């Protein structure tokens, strides 16, 4: 019977079968640019240690139970995000939550592909040793010109340059979804992800022994609560969802591929811990270097790209080798995440809209790439701004360019709302016996953590998310 369930799942989803080692897949989805690119730069923008503490609270009290809820719904529903809701709660509007996830997936992958393209470009830069002998200012300037497409005459004549790399990355992402997932990615990630961890640890050591590095360590560990803004709390929550791949159905979709023998509770804790550890270690590699080389901590999306080449330079001859390896591995980490985003869309189109897998992949990849091109252009020539609900001294809304706009809308709104919905679904809508049956693999496992999970999914996660929203609106003050 058990075998049959999995066979059915793998027939419906050729190319992404239940054989895919699920922990590697889920961790591969969670660990990506969110940990190494986004986490350090939003920590920098939000003043350091105090933000990290709030982030960790969000991970433990909201992220972990939401991840388990998604796995649970996916494995019980045996379908994509929309289909699993429909199956577990037929004739109710819960599946709308699945749709919202599809929208979020389009948004997130459009800018994700752009940043992943930058990492591919940095592989080339490291291979050609282009940063050697450049000052920190010059390295920062080079990054700025690249992502904005600024040519040497000051025009945006090079706008196509980052887009070229973005398109390349999106083609590989679509290619993996079309064919290579079954045998390739899992095997590679099992070797490559520990290697990435190893390189980050080496970078940690190098960064922390740079002159002036301690200011960076202090920035990461000594909280300055005064530096925290109201919007920081929503940023922390939004990033907890982004980093753990939650709130849009990735973990529902992956949950549907998890074998009935796997312990869902243990898996979700392992993935959560691995993801958080990598983010913290990345911060520890970057901030000491930020301070040692005089990069501005609040510099934004360029932080990692403007900082790490200095560390490689400081390593001497072997720095180039480390640099190449680092950016190759970061590109792979980005790939295992981007396929998990595209898979949400494709699984939906195939199972709910009866589209052929090939067509579903190609169409959605093209639309996402076009939106991504707009993201890239919004960093340079395209200056239109869009309002995001974010209270500041100047009013209720803050204006952002397209790139930041879809980043904020998806991470800070769509994902937490998705998380609110799924924890409410598991905590209040599903029958307790069904939840228990799924968590215990039909009675085979002891679920000693059940009470804790119930309190978190039923009360702490939904209420926590609501409080953060109300706080962000200025309706409640903490
Ligand atoms: N978590 C990934 C990262 O940190 C990105 C990602 C993959 C994601 N799947 C997702 C983000 C689903 C939100 C939702 O890089």
Short mmCIF file of C-alpha atoms and ligand atoms in Angstrom, two decimals:
data_model
loop_
_atom_site.label_atom_id
_atom_site.label_comp_id
_atom_site.label_asym_id
_atom_site.label_seq_id
_atom_site.Cartn_x
_atom_site.Cartn_y
_atom_site.Cartn_z
CA UNK A 1 0.00 0.00 0.00
CA UNK A 2 2.74 2.35 1.06
CA UNK A 3 4.72 1.56 -2.04
CA UNK A 4 1.69 2.17 -4.17
CA UNK A 5 1.20 5.66 -2.82
CA UNK A 6 4.73 6.56 -3.75
CA UNK A 7 4.48 5.00 -7.16
CA UNK A 8 1.41 7.03 -7.91
CA UNK A 9 3.23 10.14 -6.78
CA UNK A 10 6.19 9.46 -8.99
CA UNK A 11 4.09 8.71 -12.03
CA UNK A 12 2.26 11.99 -11.66
CA UNK A 13 5.52 13.86 -11.31
CA UNK A 14 8.03 12.36 -13.66
CA UNK A 15 11.36 14.06 -13.34
CA UNK A 16 10.95 14.75 -9.67
CA UNK A 17 10.24 11.42 -8.08
CA UNK A 18 9.94 10.27 -4.52
CA UNK A 19 13.41 8.78 -4.87
CA UNK A 20 14.79 12.28 -4.66
CA UNK A 21 16.40 12.28 -1.21
CA UNK A 22 13.98 14.47 0.56
CA UNK A 23 16.16 15.92 3.26
CA UNK A 24 18.72 16.87 0.65
CA UNK A 25 15.96 18.30 -1.49
CA UNK A 26 14.30 20.29 1.28
CA UNK A 27 17.60 21.53 2.67
CA UNK A 28 18.72 22.29 -0.87
CA UNK A 29 15.59 24.38 -1.33
CA UNK A 30 16.02 26.23 1.94
CA UNK A 31 19.75 26.88 1.66
CA UNK A 32 20.43 29.33 -1.10
CA UNK A 33 20.88 32.98 -1.86
CA UNK A 34 18.59 33.73 1.07
CA UNK A 35 21.26 32.58 3.48
CA UNK A 36 24.37 33.94 1.85
CA UNK A 37 23.23 36.95 -0.13
CA UNK A 38 20.02 38.20 1.51
CA UNK A 39 20.52 37.40 5.18
CA UNK A 40 23.79 39.36 5.56
CA UNK A 41 22.52 42.39 3.71
CA UNK A 42 19.24 42.71 5.60
CA UNK A 43 21.10 42.15 8.87
CA UNK A 44 23.32 45.04 7.79
CA UNK A 45 20.37 47.24 6.91
CA UNK A 46 18.63 46.48 10.18
CA UNK A 47 21.49 47.17 12.53
CA UNK A 48 22.92 43.72 13.34
CA UNK A 49 22.52 41.64 16.49
CA UNK A 50 19.09 42.86 17.64
CA UNK A 51 17.65 41.97 14.24
CA UNK A 52 19.28 38.52 14.39
CA UNK A 53 17.66 37.82 17.75
CA UNK A 54 14.22 38.67 16.38
CA UNK A 55 14.95 36.57 13.31
CA UNK A 56 15.86 33.55 15.47
CA UNK A 57 12.67 33.94 17.50
CA UNK A 58 10.66 33.99 14.24
CA UNK A 59 12.46 30.86 13.03
CA UNK A 60 11.87 28.89 16.23
CA UNK A 61 8.30 29.91 17.04
CA UNK A 62 6.86 30.42 13.56
CA UNK A 63 9.20 29.01 10.91
CA UNK A 64 9.68 25.52 12.36
CA UNK A 65 5.98 24.77 13.00
CA UNK A 66 4.99 26.20 9.61
CA UNK A 67 7.54 23.96 7.91
CA UNK A 68 6.16 20.91 9.67
CA UNK A 69 2.61 22.00 8.76
CA UNK A 70 3.56 22.25 5.08
CA UNK A 71 5.23 18.82 5.04
CA UNK A 72 2.22 17.37 6.79
CA UNK A 73 -0.34 18.83 4.39
CA UNK A 74 1.72 17.86 1.35
CA UNK A 75 2.35 14.29 2.41
CA UNK A 76 -1.25 13.78 3.47
CA UNK A 77 -2.62 15.43 0.33
CA UNK A 78 -0.11 13.75 -2.04
CA UNK A 79 -0.44 16.69 -4.40
CA UNK A 80 0.80 20.18 -5.29
CA UNK A 81 -0.02 23.20 -3.13
CA UNK A 82 -3.47 23.84 -4.61
CA UNK A 83 -4.37 20.16 -5.01
CA UNK A 84 -3.40 19.21 -1.47
CA UNK A 85 -5.71 21.83 0.01
CA UNK A 86 -8.50 20.73 -2.32
CA UNK A 87 -8.02 17.12 -1.36
CA UNK A 88 -7.90 17.68 2.40
CA UNK A 89 -10.66 20.29 2.50
CA UNK A 90 -12.89 19.68 -0.52
CA UNK A 91 -15.42 22.37 -1.46
CA UNK A 92 -13.86 25.02 0.74
CA UNK A 93 -11.91 28.13 -0.29
CA UNK A 94 -8.68 26.97 1.40
CA UNK A 95 -7.10 26.20 -1.95
CA UNK A 96 -6.94 29.94 -2.68
CA UNK A 97 -3.96 29.90 -0.38
CA UNK A 98 -2.31 27.54 -2.86
CA UNK A 99 -2.94 30.01 -5.67
CA UNK A 100 -1.35 32.79 -3.68
CA UNK A 101 1.72 30.62 -3.42
CA UNK A 102 1.82 30.26 -7.20
CA UNK A 103 1.80 34.06 -7.52
CA UNK A 104 4.55 34.34 -4.92
CA UNK A 105 6.60 31.75 -6.79
CA UNK A 106 6.44 33.82 -9.98
CA UNK A 107 7.54 36.92 -8.10
CA UNK A 108 10.32 35.34 -6.07
CA UNK A 109 11.87 33.43 -8.92
CA UNK A 110 11.94 36.52 -11.11
CA UNK A 111 14.39 38.39 -8.88
CA UNK A 112 16.04 35.20 -7.63
CA UNK A 113 17.15 34.41 -11.17
CA UNK A 114 18.69 37.85 -11.49
CA UNK A 115 20.79 37.50 -8.34
CA UNK A 116 21.73 33.94 -9.26
CA UNK A 117 22.92 35.39 -12.56
CA UNK A 118 25.23 37.73 -10.63
CA UNK A 119 26.80 34.75 -8.85
CA UNK A 120 27.45 33.07 -12.20
CA UNK A 121 29.06 36.28 -13.43
CA UNK A 122 31.27 36.27 -10.32
CA UNK A 123 32.47 32.77 -11.18
CA UNK A 124 33.71 34.21 -14.46
CA UNK A 125 35.23 37.22 -12.68
CA UNK A 126 37.11 34.98 -10.27
CA UNK A 127 38.28 32.67 -13.05
CA UNK A 128 39.78 35.64 -14.89
CA UNK A 129 41.17 36.98 -11.60
CA UNK A 130 39.53 40.36 -12.27
CA UNK A 131 39.48 41.53 -8.65
CA UNK A 132 43.17 41.08 -7.94
CA UNK A 133 44.89 44.33 -7.03
CA UNK A 134 41.59 46.25 -6.89
CA UNK A 135 40.80 48.39 -3.84
CA UNK A 136 37.58 47.78 -1.86
CA UNK A 137 36.08 50.93 -3.48
CA UNK A 138 36.92 49.67 -6.95
CA UNK A 139 35.43 46.24 -6.21
CA UNK A 140 32.22 47.88 -4.98
CA UNK A 141 32.14 50.15 -8.01
CA UNK A 142 32.57 47.24 -10.38
CA UNK A 143 29.62 45.42 -8.85
CA UNK A 144 27.49 48.57 -9.05
CA UNK A 145 28.24 49.12 -12.72
CA UNK A 146 27.59 45.47 -13.52
CA UNK A 147 24.14 45.13 -11.95
CA UNK A 148 22.94 48.52 -13.19
CA UNK A 149 24.36 47.88 -16.66
CA UNK A 150 26.40 51.07 -16.60
CA UNK A 151 28.86 51.36 -19.48
CA UNK A 152 32.18 53.21 -19.33
CA UNK A 153 30.55 56.32 -20.82
CA UNK A 154 28.13 56.43 -17.87
CA UNK A 155 25.07 55.39 -19.90
CA UNK A 156 23.10 52.20 -19.23
CA UNK A 157 24.48 50.76 -22.48
CA UNK A 158 25.43 47.50 -20.74
CA UNK A 159 21.89 46.78 -19.48
CA UNK A 160 21.91 43.44 -21.27
CA UNK A 161 25.00 42.19 -19.44
CA UNK A 162 23.41 41.01 -16.15
CA UNK A 163 20.35 39.87 -18.12
CA UNK A 164 22.50 37.53 -20.17
CA UNK A 165 23.60 35.71 -17.02
CA UNK A 166 20.07 35.69 -15.63
CA UNK A 167 18.76 34.06 -18.80
CA UNK A 168 21.55 31.50 -18.67
CA UNK A 169 20.66 30.61 -15.10
CA UNK A 170 16.94 30.36 -15.90
CA UNK A 171 17.66 28.03 -18.81
CA UNK A 172 19.60 25.73 -16.50
CA UNK A 173 16.80 25.86 -13.91
CA UNK A 174 14.19 24.95 -16.51
CA UNK A 175 16.51 22.27 -17.89
CA UNK A 176 16.83 20.59 -14.52
CA UNK A 177 13.08 20.65 -13.98
CA UNK A 178 12.62 19.13 -17.44
CA UNK A 179 15.07 16.33 -17.09
CA UNK A 180 17.89 15.93 -14.69
CA UNK A 181 16.38 15.95 -11.24
CA UNK A 182 15.94 12.25 -10.68
CA UNK A 183 19.53 11.17 -10.69
CA UNK A 184 21.71 14.21 -10.73
CA UNK A 185 20.93 16.95 -8.29
CA UNK A 186 20.56 14.85 -5.18
CA UNK A 187 23.90 13.14 -5.61
CA UNK A 188 25.66 16.39 -6.38
CA UNK A 189 24.07 18.35 -3.55
CA UNK A 190 25.10 15.71 -1.07
CA UNK A 191 28.74 16.41 -1.89
CA UNK A 192 28.56 20.05 -2.89
CA UNK A 193 26.55 21.44 0.02
CA UNK A 194 28.93 20.14 2.71
CA UNK A 195 31.74 21.56 0.56
CA UNK A 196 30.02 24.94 0.58
CA UNK A 197 29.80 24.71 4.37
CA UNK A 198 33.51 23.92 4.55
CA UNK A 199 34.45 26.91 2.40
CA UNK A 200 32.25 29.20 4.47
CA UNK A 201 34.00 27.99 7.62
CA UNK A 202 37.40 28.68 6.07
CA UNK A 203 36.18 32.14 5.10
CA UNK A 204 34.95 32.64 8.67
CA UNK A 205 38.39 31.96 10.01
CA UNK A 206 40.07 34.18 7.45
CA UNK A 207 37.59 37.01 7.96
CA UNK A 208 37.79 36.94 11.74
CA UNK A 209 41.56 37.16 11.71
CA UNK A 210 41.62 40.28 9.53
CA UNK A 211 42.75 43.46 11.25
CA UNK A 212 39.70 45.36 12.51
CA UNK A 213 37.47 42.28 12.25
CA UNK A 214 36.21 42.36 15.82
CA UNK A 215 33.94 45.32 15.10
CA UNK A 216 32.09 42.99 12.73
CA UNK A 217 31.75 40.23 15.31
CA UNK A 218 30.41 42.78 17.76
CA UNK A 219 27.93 44.03 15.17
CA UNK A 220 26.62 40.47 14.86
CA UNK A 221 26.43 39.59 18.53
CA UNK A 222 26.05 42.76 20.60
CA UNK A 223 22.47 43.96 20.23
CA UNK A 224 21.80 47.65 19.83
CA UNK A 225 18.02 47.79 20.18
CA UNK A 226 17.94 51.46 19.30
CA UNK A 227 19.04 50.68 15.75
CA UNK A 228 15.93 48.60 15.19
CA UNK A 229 13.08 50.12 13.21
CA UNK A 230 9.44 49.14 13.20
CA UNK A 231 9.74 47.62 9.75
CA UNK A 232 12.68 45.48 10.94
CA UNK A 233 10.34 43.09 12.69
CA UNK A 234 8.40 42.43 9.50
CA UNK A 235 11.68 42.09 7.61
CA UNK A 236 12.81 39.45 10.13
CA UNK A 237 9.56 37.50 9.82
CA UNK A 238 9.52 37.81 6.04
CA UNK A 239 13.07 36.60 5.82
CA UNK A 240 12.39 33.65 8.11
CA UNK A 241 9.80 32.52 5.56
CA UNK A 242 12.00 33.29 2.60
CA UNK A 243 15.03 31.50 4.00
CA UNK A 244 13.13 28.37 5.02
CA UNK A 245 11.22 28.29 1.68
CA UNK A 246 7.89 28.62 3.46
CA UNK A 247 4.53 30.17 2.78
CA UNK A 248 4.16 29.45 -0.92
CA UNK A 249 3.79 25.72 -1.17
CA UNK A 250 7.37 24.61 -1.81
CA UNK A 251 7.38 22.45 1.28
CA UNK A 252 3.82 21.28 0.56
CA UNK A 253 4.94 20.15 -2.87
CA UNK A 254 8.11 18.55 -1.47
CA UNK A 255 6.10 17.07 1.39
CA UNK A 256 4.04 15.22 -1.19
CA UNK A 257 7.27 13.56 -2.39
CA UNK A 258 8.39 12.51 1.11
CA UNK A 259 8.17 8.77 1.70
CA UNK A 260 5.64 7.60 4.25
CA UNK A 261 8.52 6.15 6.26
CA UNK A 262 10.21 9.47 6.95
CA UNK A 263 9.81 11.21 10.31
CA UNK A 264 8.33 14.60 9.40
CA UNK A 265 9.02 16.24 12.75
CA UNK A 266 12.68 15.32 12.73
CA UNK A 267 13.08 16.31 9.08
CA UNK A 268 11.65 19.77 9.61
CA UNK A 269 13.89 20.42 12.62
CA UNK A 270 16.97 19.24 10.73
CA UNK A 271 16.25 21.46 7.77
CA UNK A 272 15.51 24.44 10.01
CA UNK A 273 18.75 24.04 11.94
CA UNK A 274 20.90 23.50 8.86
CA UNK A 275 19.45 26.58 7.18
CA UNK A 276 19.91 28.80 10.22
CA UNK A 277 23.43 27.60 10.82
CA UNK A 278 24.50 28.39 7.27
CA UNK A 279 23.01 31.89 7.48
CA UNK A 280 24.82 32.64 10.73
CA UNK A 281 28.11 31.29 9.42
CA UNK A 282 27.70 33.39 6.28
CA UNK A 283 27.18 36.45 8.47
CA UNK A 284 30.31 35.57 10.37
CA UNK A 285 32.31 35.42 7.14
CA UNK A 286 30.95 38.70 5.86
CA UNK A 287 30.65 41.22 8.70
CA UNK A 288 34.20 41.00 10.03
CA UNK A 289 35.33 41.64 6.45
CA UNK A 290 32.78 44.45 6.00
CA UNK A 291 34.36 46.30 8.90
CA UNK A 292 37.93 45.36 8.06
CA UNK A 293 37.62 46.72 4.52
CA UNK A 294 35.42 49.69 5.32
CA UNK A 295 32.36 48.52 3.34
CA UNK A 296 29.09 50.09 4.58
CA UNK A 297 27.07 47.43 6.51
CA UNK A 298 23.81 48.92 5.19
CA UNK A 299 25.05 48.90 1.62
CA UNK A 300 22.21 46.62 0.51
CA UNK A 301 22.00 43.84 -2.08
CA UNK A 302 25.61 44.32 -3.13
CA UNK A 303 27.03 43.58 0.31
CA UNK A 304 28.30 40.05 -0.28
CA UNK A 305 29.50 40.80 -3.79
CA UNK A 306 31.37 43.91 -2.72
CA UNK A 307 32.87 42.33 0.39
CA UNK A 308 34.02 38.78 -0.32
CA UNK A 309 36.39 39.53 -3.23
CA UNK A 310 38.42 41.56 -0.72
CA UNK A 311 38.68 38.50 1.50
CA UNK A 312 39.85 36.39 -1.45
CA UNK A 313 42.42 39.05 -2.30
CA UNK A 314 43.66 39.02 1.29
CA UNK A 315 44.19 35.25 1.07
CA UNK A 316 46.95 35.63 -1.49
CA UNK A 317 47.41 33.17 -4.36
CA UNK A 318 44.97 30.53 -3.11
CA UNK A 319 42.30 33.22 -2.75
CA UNK A 320 41.41 32.92 -6.40
CA UNK A 321 40.80 29.18 -6.10
CA UNK A 322 38.61 29.71 -3.04
CA UNK A 323 36.78 32.49 -4.84
CA UNK A 324 36.01 30.33 -7.86
CA UNK A 325 34.87 27.46 -5.64
CA UNK A 326 32.76 29.72 -3.47
CA UNK A 327 30.83 31.28 -6.33
CA UNK A 328 30.40 27.95 -8.13
CA UNK A 329 28.95 26.43 -4.98
CA UNK A 330 26.77 29.45 -4.37
CA UNK A 331 25.41 29.11 -7.90
CA UNK A 332 24.61 25.45 -7.22
CA UNK A 333 22.94 26.37 -3.93
CA UNK A 334 20.89 28.93 -5.85
CA UNK A 335 19.98 26.28 -8.42
CA UNK A 336 18.68 23.77 -5.87
CA UNK A 337 16.51 26.60 -4.52
CA UNK A 338 15.32 27.94 -7.86
CA UNK A 339 14.22 24.50 -9.04
CA UNK A 340 12.14 24.18 -5.88
CA UNK A 341 10.37 27.43 -6.73
CA UNK A 342 9.75 26.52 -10.37
CA UNK A 343 8.56 23.06 -9.33
CA UNK A 344 5.71 24.62 -7.34
CA UNK A 345 4.41 26.30 -10.48
CA UNK A 346 5.00 23.32 -12.76
CA UNK A 347 3.44 20.76 -10.40
CA UNK A 348 0.36 23.00 -10.22
CA UNK A 349 0.09 23.48 -13.99
CA UNK A 350 0.57 19.77 -14.66
CA UNK A 351 -1.75 18.39 -11.99
CA UNK A 352 -4.46 21.03 -11.84
CA UNK A 353 -4.44 22.51 -15.35
CA UNK A 354 -3.52 19.29 -17.17
CA UNK A 355 -0.69 20.94 -19.02
CA UNK A 356 2.10 18.79 -20.37
CA UNK A 357 5.15 18.96 -18.11
CA UNK A 358 7.37 20.24 -20.88
CA UNK A 359 4.98 23.01 -21.89
CA UNK A 360 4.32 23.96 -18.26
CA UNK A 361 8.02 24.31 -17.60
CA UNK A 362 8.84 26.31 -20.70
CA UNK A 363 5.87 28.69 -20.47
CA UNK A 364 6.32 29.46 -16.81
CA UNK A 365 10.09 29.85 -17.15
CA UNK A 366 9.61 32.33 -19.99
CA UNK A 367 7.11 34.47 -18.08
CA UNK A 368 9.28 34.44 -14.96
CA UNK A 369 12.37 35.34 -16.98
CA UNK A 370 10.57 38.32 -18.53
CA UNK A 371 9.55 39.57 -15.11
CA UNK A 372 13.17 38.99 -14.05
CA UNK A 373 14.44 41.11 -16.92
CA UNK A 374 12.25 43.93 -15.60
CA UNK A 375 13.81 43.39 -12.15
CA UNK A 376 17.26 43.73 -13.59
CA UNK A 377 16.33 46.83 -15.59
CA UNK A 378 14.80 48.42 -12.49
CA UNK A 379 18.26 48.55 -10.95
CA UNK A 380 19.49 50.66 -13.85
CA UNK A 381 17.56 52.39 -16.60
CA UNK A 382 13.97 51.67 -15.45
CA UNK A 383 13.13 54.05 -12.63
CA UNK A 384 9.37 53.59 -12.08
CA UNK A 385 8.56 53.01 -8.41
CA UNK A 386 5.75 51.14 -6.68
CA UNK A 387 4.27 51.62 -3.19
CA UNK A 388 4.74 49.09 -0.39
CA UNK A 389 2.82 49.31 2.87
CA UNK A 390 5.65 50.20 5.21
CA UNK A 391 5.28 52.97 7.70
CA UNK A 392 8.10 55.46 8.03
CA UNK A 393 8.42 59.14 8.94
CA UNK A 394 7.27 60.05 5.46
CA UNK A 395 4.00 58.12 5.59
CA UNK A 396 2.21 54.80 5.25
CA UNK A 397 3.82 53.73 2.02
CA UNK A 398 7.40 53.53 0.90
CA UNK A 399 8.25 53.63 -2.79
CA UNK A 400 10.44 50.91 -4.23
CA UNK A 401 11.72 50.03 -7.69
CA UNK A 402 10.29 46.89 -9.30
CA UNK A 403 13.03 44.57 -7.96
CA UNK A 404 12.58 45.59 -4.32
CA UNK A 405 8.84 45.93 -4.77
CA UNK A 406 8.25 42.30 -5.70
CA UNK A 407 10.82 41.18 -3.14
CA UNK A 408 8.97 43.03 -0.35
CA UNK A 409 5.47 42.11 -1.52
CA UNK A 410 6.31 38.43 -1.75
CA UNK A 411 8.58 37.95 1.27
CA UNK A 412 6.94 40.37 3.70
CA UNK A 413 3.31 39.86 2.75
CA UNK A 414 2.47 36.84 0.57
CA UNK A 415 4.74 34.37 2.40
CA UNK A 416 3.67 35.28 5.96
CA UNK A 417 0.01 35.23 4.89
CA UNK A 418 0.63 31.78 3.39
CA UNK A 419 2.17 30.74 6.70
CA UNK A 420 -0.75 32.14 8.62
CA UNK A 421 -3.11 30.13 6.45
CA UNK A 422 -1.29 26.81 6.66
CA UNK A 423 -0.75 26.91 10.42
CA UNK A 424 -4.42 27.81 10.89
CA UNK A 425 -5.36 24.99 8.53
CA UNK A 426 -3.37 22.40 10.45
CA UNK A 427 -4.16 23.83 13.88
CA UNK A 428 -7.87 24.43 13.45
CA UNK A 429 -9.27 22.88 10.27
CA UNK A 430 -7.65 19.42 10.12
CA UNK A 431 -8.87 16.74 12.48
CA UNK A 432 -6.52 16.06 15.34
CA UNK A 433 -6.54 12.32 14.56
CA UNK A 434 -5.43 13.00 10.99
CA UNK A 435 -2.61 15.27 12.10
CA UNK A 436 -1.51 12.70 14.64
CA UNK A 437 -1.78 9.87 12.11
CA UNK A 438 0.41 11.71 9.63
CA UNK A 439 3.03 12.79 12.16
CA UNK A 440 3.28 9.30 13.64
CA UNK A 441 3.35 7.49 10.29
CA UNK A 442 0.07 5.81 11.22
CA UNK A 443 1.10 5.00 14.76
CA UNK A 444 4.61 3.74 14.05
CA UNK A 445 6.40 6.73 15.59
CA UNK A 446 6.05 8.32 18.96
CA UNK A 447 5.14 11.98 18.62
CA UNK A 448 6.24 13.24 22.01
CA UNK A 449 6.45 16.80 20.68
CA UNK A 450 2.79 16.86 19.71
CA UNK A 451 1.62 19.23 22.45
CA UNK A 452 4.34 21.74 21.61
CA UNK A 453 3.52 21.53 17.92
CA UNK A 454 -0.18 21.95 18.60
CA UNK A 455 0.37 25.08 20.68
CA UNK A 456 2.72 26.55 18.08
CA UNK A 457 0.56 25.75 15.05
CA UNK A 458 -2.73 26.64 16.68
CA UNK A 459 -1.84 29.78 18.60
CA UNK A 460 1.74 31.00 18.52
CA UNK A 461 2.37 31.01 14.77
CA UNK A 462 -0.91 32.57 13.56
CA UNK A 463 -1.13 35.07 16.40
CA UNK A 464 2.58 35.89 16.06
CA UNK A 465 2.18 36.64 12.36
CA UNK A 466 -0.89 38.81 13.03
CA UNK A 467 0.94 40.73 15.74
CA UNK A 468 3.85 41.45 13.42
CA UNK A 469 1.43 42.75 10.76
CA UNK A 470 -0.42 44.96 13.22
CA UNK A 471 2.85 46.21 14.64
CA UNK A 472 4.09 47.04 11.15
CA UNK A 473 0.91 49.05 10.59
CA UNK A 474 1.52 50.97 13.78
CA UNK A 475 -1.75 49.64 15.22
CA UNK A 476 0.01 48.06 18.18
CA UNK A 477 3.24 49.19 19.81
CA UNK A 478 5.67 46.83 21.50
N1 LIG B 1 14.88 29.50 0.63
C1 LIG B 1 15.61 29.80 -0.56
C2 LIG B 1 16.82 30.65 -0.18
O1 LIG B 1 17.04 30.92 0.97
C3 LIG B 1 14.76 30.46 -1.61
C4 LIG B 1 13.50 29.73 -1.84
C5 LIG B 1 13.35 28.51 -2.40
C6 LIG B 1 12.21 30.13 -1.44
N2 LIG B 1 12.04 28.12 -2.39
C7 LIG B 1 11.32 29.11 -1.80
C8 LIG B 1 11.74 31.26 -0.81
C9 LIG B 1 9.97 29.21 -1.50
C10 LIG B 1 10.39 31.36 -0.52
C11 LIG B 1 9.52 30.35 -0.83
O2 LIG B 1 17.58 31.03 -1.00
#
